[in-house]
Amino acid sequence: MSIAPLNLGFIGLGNVGTGVAKILTEQAARIARRAGRPVAIRKVAVRDMSKPRDIHLPAGCLTTDVQAVIRDPEIHVAVELMGGLKPAREVVLACLEAGKDVVTANKALLCEHGDEIFQTARRLGRTVAFEAAVAGGIPIIAAVGQSMAANQLQQLQAILNGTSNYILTEMLLRQQSYATALKGAQDLGYAEADPALDVNGTDAAQKLGLLVQLAWGTKIPTAAFHVSGIDRLEQTDIRYATELGYTIKLLASARTVQEKLQISVRPTLIRKDRPLAGIHGPFNAILLDGDVVGNVWFSGRGAGQMPTASAVTADIIDMAIGRAQLTFKRLDLWGETPPVAVLTEAESVSRYYLRLAVEDRPHVMADVTDILGRHGISLASVVQPESPEFEGNADVPVVPLIIMTHKTTAGQLAAADRDLAKLSTVRDPHVCLAVAD
Ligand code: NAP
Ligand code: HSE
């Protein structure tokens, strides 16, 4: 007796969708064995029928009518890979209302509308699975949501945006310009449809928000914590960081400090001998510190067609087996745990790297260090390279001054920076980057 297939309706057949369709068609026997039944692609909604596609699908599968997926009663699982918020929100809600479970890789959607989507799914007895939404091919949602269930996370440090990490790697190791490296990330299928989300830190912040929600059971909107990206990073700072023994990464971090959460996404100097500093290209990595297990480390491809498709396909298999449904029922998501307070940015503690442009005159160094000292900021090292980097048209040479601080609060640093800006001998820019512990 043949077993009835699990029928899928895709919404989106772009970079990731094509990868999933390739696995399901090229590895059909393996997937059926693992899923306990065949998995069939029944319909695929796209925007443009005339686009060339790197996949051969059964005739009549492809449509531009999303409603054809939503209304098909034979489709059990909708695989949302269109991205963005609109119309993805309406499409996902309509699929749930139509009695379908949903697999999605859309972190922007879950970050913005997760409450509504999860509550709707719960009300209707449906399931949403989203392993591919964070860190591409790394099974971090399962790890945090299930495998580390005995723990309360104390700390999470991660590289969660493959595009930014690829750009930083190309700039550091191959001296590529920012623009060339970004184009490379787009050509390789790592970037979002709007790559500004990658390079301004938003994509990493959305992923961090999902991980924090899973691990601490509390929703922290991205507007409630510091988010900055690599889009304003200068090659000069990448070079000085290297000379000082550090690598700059877009670091997403969350940790419990005195019963509050300190959370941020920002370019951060990481000592070269730390594992996160050695994560290159589109790879992601996540370091978790659980109160029972201690440190656990994950790394792998965080962006790109097949790594992401690997995670989406795992969710589809879990749907076929019924494991996703069981997990979803028990996940402590969106709503039930009391909120955890978040440290304000001014209260957040870190070490910092400062780069100032100062006039090369007597007493300038003393003035700068005096201001930092008066704000309680202790200095770990100060370097003023001998040859002027930029002279402007002034008669006094202007030189860079690189300062590494000990731990201080962002509030103290901001106050010191306001006083530094009043010194006529300190010019722009004032670059300030966090330094990881
Ligand atoms: P993509 O290449 O831009 O593909 C989007 C697909 O959705 C295309 O097939 C497009 O149709 C279709 N689409 C868009 N709007 C539509 C509409 N209104 N109606 C019907 N179809 C529509 O995007 P992607 O890189 O595959 O990413 C998909 C999702 O995965 C996003 O949520 C992204 O954040 C997430 N993700 C991506 C990666 C990655 O490495 N790329 C990794 C993890 C998660 P056409 O083909 O006709 O244009
Ligand atoms: N644009 C994302 C990134 C895709 O570069 O990490 C993976 O979520």
Tab-separated table of C-alpha atoms in Angstrom, residues 159-326:
chain	number	residue	atom	x	y	z
A	159	ILE	CA	27.996	36.384	14.172
A	160	LEU	CA	24.534	36.212	12.600
A	161	ASN	CA	24.801	38.033	9.285
A	162	GLY	CA	26.650	36.197	6.529
A	163	THR	CA	26.674	39.173	4.162
A	164	SER	CA	28.395	41.484	6.659
A	165	ASN	CA	30.875	38.793	7.621
A	166	TYR	CA	31.641	38.104	3.952
A	167	ILE	CA	32.211	41.836	3.323
A	168	LEU	CA	34.483	42.224	6.367
A	169	THR	CA	36.464	39.155	5.325
A	170	GLU	CA	36.920	40.402	1.772
A	171	MET	CA	37.971	43.855	3.018
A	172	LEU	CA	40.430	42.398	5.536
A	173	LEU	CA	41.960	39.469	3.673
A	174	ARG	CA	41.631	40.566	0.052
A	175	GLN	CA	41.702	44.367	0.446
A	176	GLN	CA	38.474	44.614	-1.568
A	177	SER	CA	36.485	47.816	-1.393
A	178	TYR	CA	33.240	47.776	0.577
A	179	ALA	CA	31.172	48.242	-2.616
A	180	THR	CA	32.897	45.370	-4.474
A	181	ALA	CA	32.508	43.036	-1.505
A	182	LEU	CA	28.805	43.892	-1.126
A	183	LYS	CA	28.237	43.196	-4.837
A	184	GLY	CA	29.990	39.832	-4.361
A	185	ALA	CA	27.673	38.943	-1.446
A	186	GLN	CA	24.652	39.807	-3.581
A	187	ASP	CA	25.906	37.777	-6.554
A	188	LEU	CA	26.509	34.785	-4.283
A	189	GLY	CA	22.924	34.907	-2.931
A	190	TYR	CA	23.819	35.845	0.652
A	191	ALA	CA	22.196	39.288	0.800
A	192	GLU	CA	18.594	40.214	1.495
A	193	ALA	CA	16.493	41.628	-1.358
A	194	ASP	CA	17.235	44.987	0.340
A	195	PRO	CA	20.917	44.626	1.342
A	196	ALA	CA	20.672	47.683	3.602
A	197	LEU	CA	19.098	45.304	6.153
A	198	ASP	CA	22.293	43.228	6.153
A	199	VAL	CA	24.846	46.008	6.394
A	200	ASN	CA	23.004	48.289	8.837
A	201	GLY	CA	22.645	45.530	11.434
A	202	THR	CA	18.851	45.076	11.136
A	203	ASP	CA	18.978	41.463	9.893
A	204	ALA	CA	21.322	40.417	12.711
A	205	ALA	CA	19.143	42.288	15.237
A	206	GLN	CA	16.021	40.466	14.024
A	207	LYS	CA	17.806	37.120	14.420
A	208	LEU	CA	19.160	38.077	17.838
A	209	GLY	CA	15.626	39.079	18.856
A	210	LEU	CA	14.366	35.605	17.902
A	211	LEU	CA	17.163	33.858	19.821
A	212	VAL	CA	16.591	36.047	22.892
A	213	GLN	CA	12.894	35.277	22.706
A	214	LEU	CA	13.631	31.561	22.653
A	215	ALA	CA	16.324	31.625	25.313
A	216	TRP	CA	15.039	34.252	27.742
A	217	GLY	CA	11.320	33.943	26.867
A	218	THR	CA	10.965	37.659	26.382
A	219	LYS	CA	10.299	39.790	23.349
A	220	ILE	CA	12.796	42.622	22.920
A	221	PRO	CA	11.922	44.841	19.941
A	222	THR	CA	14.981	45.799	17.897
A	223	ALA	CA	14.229	49.444	18.729
A	224	ALA	CA	14.904	48.668	22.421
A	225	PHE	CA	18.617	47.954	22.012
A	226	HIS	CA	21.701	49.324	20.271
A	227	VAL	CA	21.859	48.271	16.606
A	228	SER	CA	24.567	49.487	14.248
A	229	GLY	CA	26.076	47.849	11.199
A	230	ILE	CA	29.226	47.752	9.123
A	231	ASP	CA	27.977	50.320	6.632
A	232	ARG	CA	29.913	53.157	8.256
A	233	LEU	CA	33.003	51.193	9.136
A	234	GLU	CA	36.230	52.566	7.693
A	235	GLN	CA	39.106	50.536	6.247
A	236	THR	CA	41.393	52.605	8.535
A	237	ASP	CA	39.794	51.051	11.638
A	238	ILE	CA	39.991	47.549	10.205
A	239	ARG	CA	43.725	48.197	9.728
A	240	TYR	CA	44.368	49.665	13.195
A	241	ALA	CA	42.341	46.877	14.828
A	242	THR	CA	44.532	44.345	13.026
A	243	GLU	CA	47.705	46.097	14.169
A	244	LEU	CA	46.418	45.991	17.755
A	245	GLY	CA	45.760	42.225	17.530
A	246	TYR	CA	42.002	42.329	16.929
A	247	THR	CA	39.541	41.515	14.123
A	248	ILE	CA	36.373	43.551	13.624
A	249	LYS	CA	33.155	41.506	13.393
A	250	LEU	CA	29.473	42.432	13.436
A	251	LEU	CA	28.789	40.973	16.860
A	252	ALA	CA	25.311	40.186	18.168
A	253	SER	CA	25.386	39.750	21.884
A	254	ALA	CA	23.010	39.249	24.799
A	255	ARG	CA	23.847	38.536	28.409
A	256	THR	CA	22.315	38.701	31.833
A	257	VAL	CA	23.829	41.471	33.961
A	258	GLN	CA	22.356	41.918	37.452
A	259	GLU	CA	19.033	40.357	36.409
A	260	LYS	CA	18.766	42.602	33.347
A	261	LEU	CA	19.608	41.882	29.735
A	262	GLN	CA	22.465	43.696	28.036
A	263	ILE	CA	21.847	43.305	24.338
A	264	SER	CA	23.352	44.834	21.203
A	265	VAL	CA	24.376	44.370	17.586
A	266	ARG	CA	27.424	46.387	16.528
A	267	PRO	CA	30.839	46.208	14.867
A	268	THR	CA	33.121	44.955	17.625
A	269	LEU	CA	36.845	44.344	18.001
A	270	ILE	CA	37.468	40.697	18.916
A	271	ARG	CA	40.909	39.449	19.966
A	272	LYS	CA	42.447	37.441	17.120
A	273	ASP	CA	42.910	34.352	19.287
A	274	ARG	CA	39.148	34.087	20.068
A	275	PRO	CA	37.127	31.590	17.997
A	276	LEU	CA	34.651	34.221	16.734
A	277	ALA	CA	37.543	36.201	15.201
A	278	GLY	CA	38.369	33.230	12.971
A	279	ILE	CA	34.883	32.984	11.416
A	280	HIS	CA	35.204	34.142	7.825
A	281	GLY	CA	33.134	34.628	4.674
A	282	PRO	CA	29.419	33.748	4.838
A	283	PHE	CA	29.955	31.611	7.924
A	284	ASN	CA	28.053	32.356	11.128
A	285	ALA	CA	28.930	31.247	14.646
A	286	ILE	CA	27.137	31.265	17.968
A	287	LEU	CA	28.690	30.881	21.403
A	288	LEU	CA	26.153	30.013	24.101
A	289	ASP	CA	26.788	29.914	27.822
A	290	GLY	CA	24.177	27.798	29.625
A	291	ASP	CA	24.021	27.659	33.417
A	292	VAL	CA	24.065	23.850	33.368
A	293	VAL	CA	26.117	22.879	30.332
A	294	GLY	CA	28.601	25.783	30.239
A	295	ASN	CA	29.888	26.947	26.859
A	296	VAL	CA	28.522	25.436	23.652
A	297	TRP	CA	29.779	26.508	20.266
A	298	PHE	CA	28.106	26.324	16.814
A	299	SER	CA	29.485	27.372	13.452
A	300	GLY	CA	28.643	26.803	9.820
A	301	ARG	CA	27.312	28.467	6.708
A	302	GLY	CA	24.869	31.152	7.797
A	303	ALA	CA	23.724	32.322	4.383
A	304	GLY	CA	23.424	30.999	0.853
A	305	GLN	CA	21.148	28.760	-1.123
A	306	MET	CA	21.935	25.208	-0.035
A	307	PRO	CA	22.788	25.785	3.666
A	308	THR	CA	19.497	27.637	4.112
A	309	ALA	CA	17.642	25.025	2.076
A	310	SER	CA	19.090	22.363	4.388
A	311	ALA	CA	17.367	24.012	7.383
A	312	VAL	CA	14.057	24.562	5.536
A	313	THR	CA	14.019	20.922	4.428
A	314	ALA	CA	14.661	19.746	7.992
A	315	ASP	CA	11.551	21.693	9.066
A	316	ILE	CA	9.537	20.057	6.264
A	317	ILE	CA	10.685	16.609	7.429
A	318	ASP	CA	9.786	17.526	11.025
A	319	MET	CA	6.325	18.546	9.808
A	320	ALA	CA	5.899	15.184	8.038
A	321	ILE	CA	6.945	13.253	11.141
A	322	GLY	CA	4.882	15.379	13.525
A	323	ARG	CA	7.917	16.494	15.541
A	324	ALA	CA	7.486	20.158	14.564
A	325	GLN	CA	3.899	20.101	15.826
A	326	LEU	CA	4.938	18.703	19.219
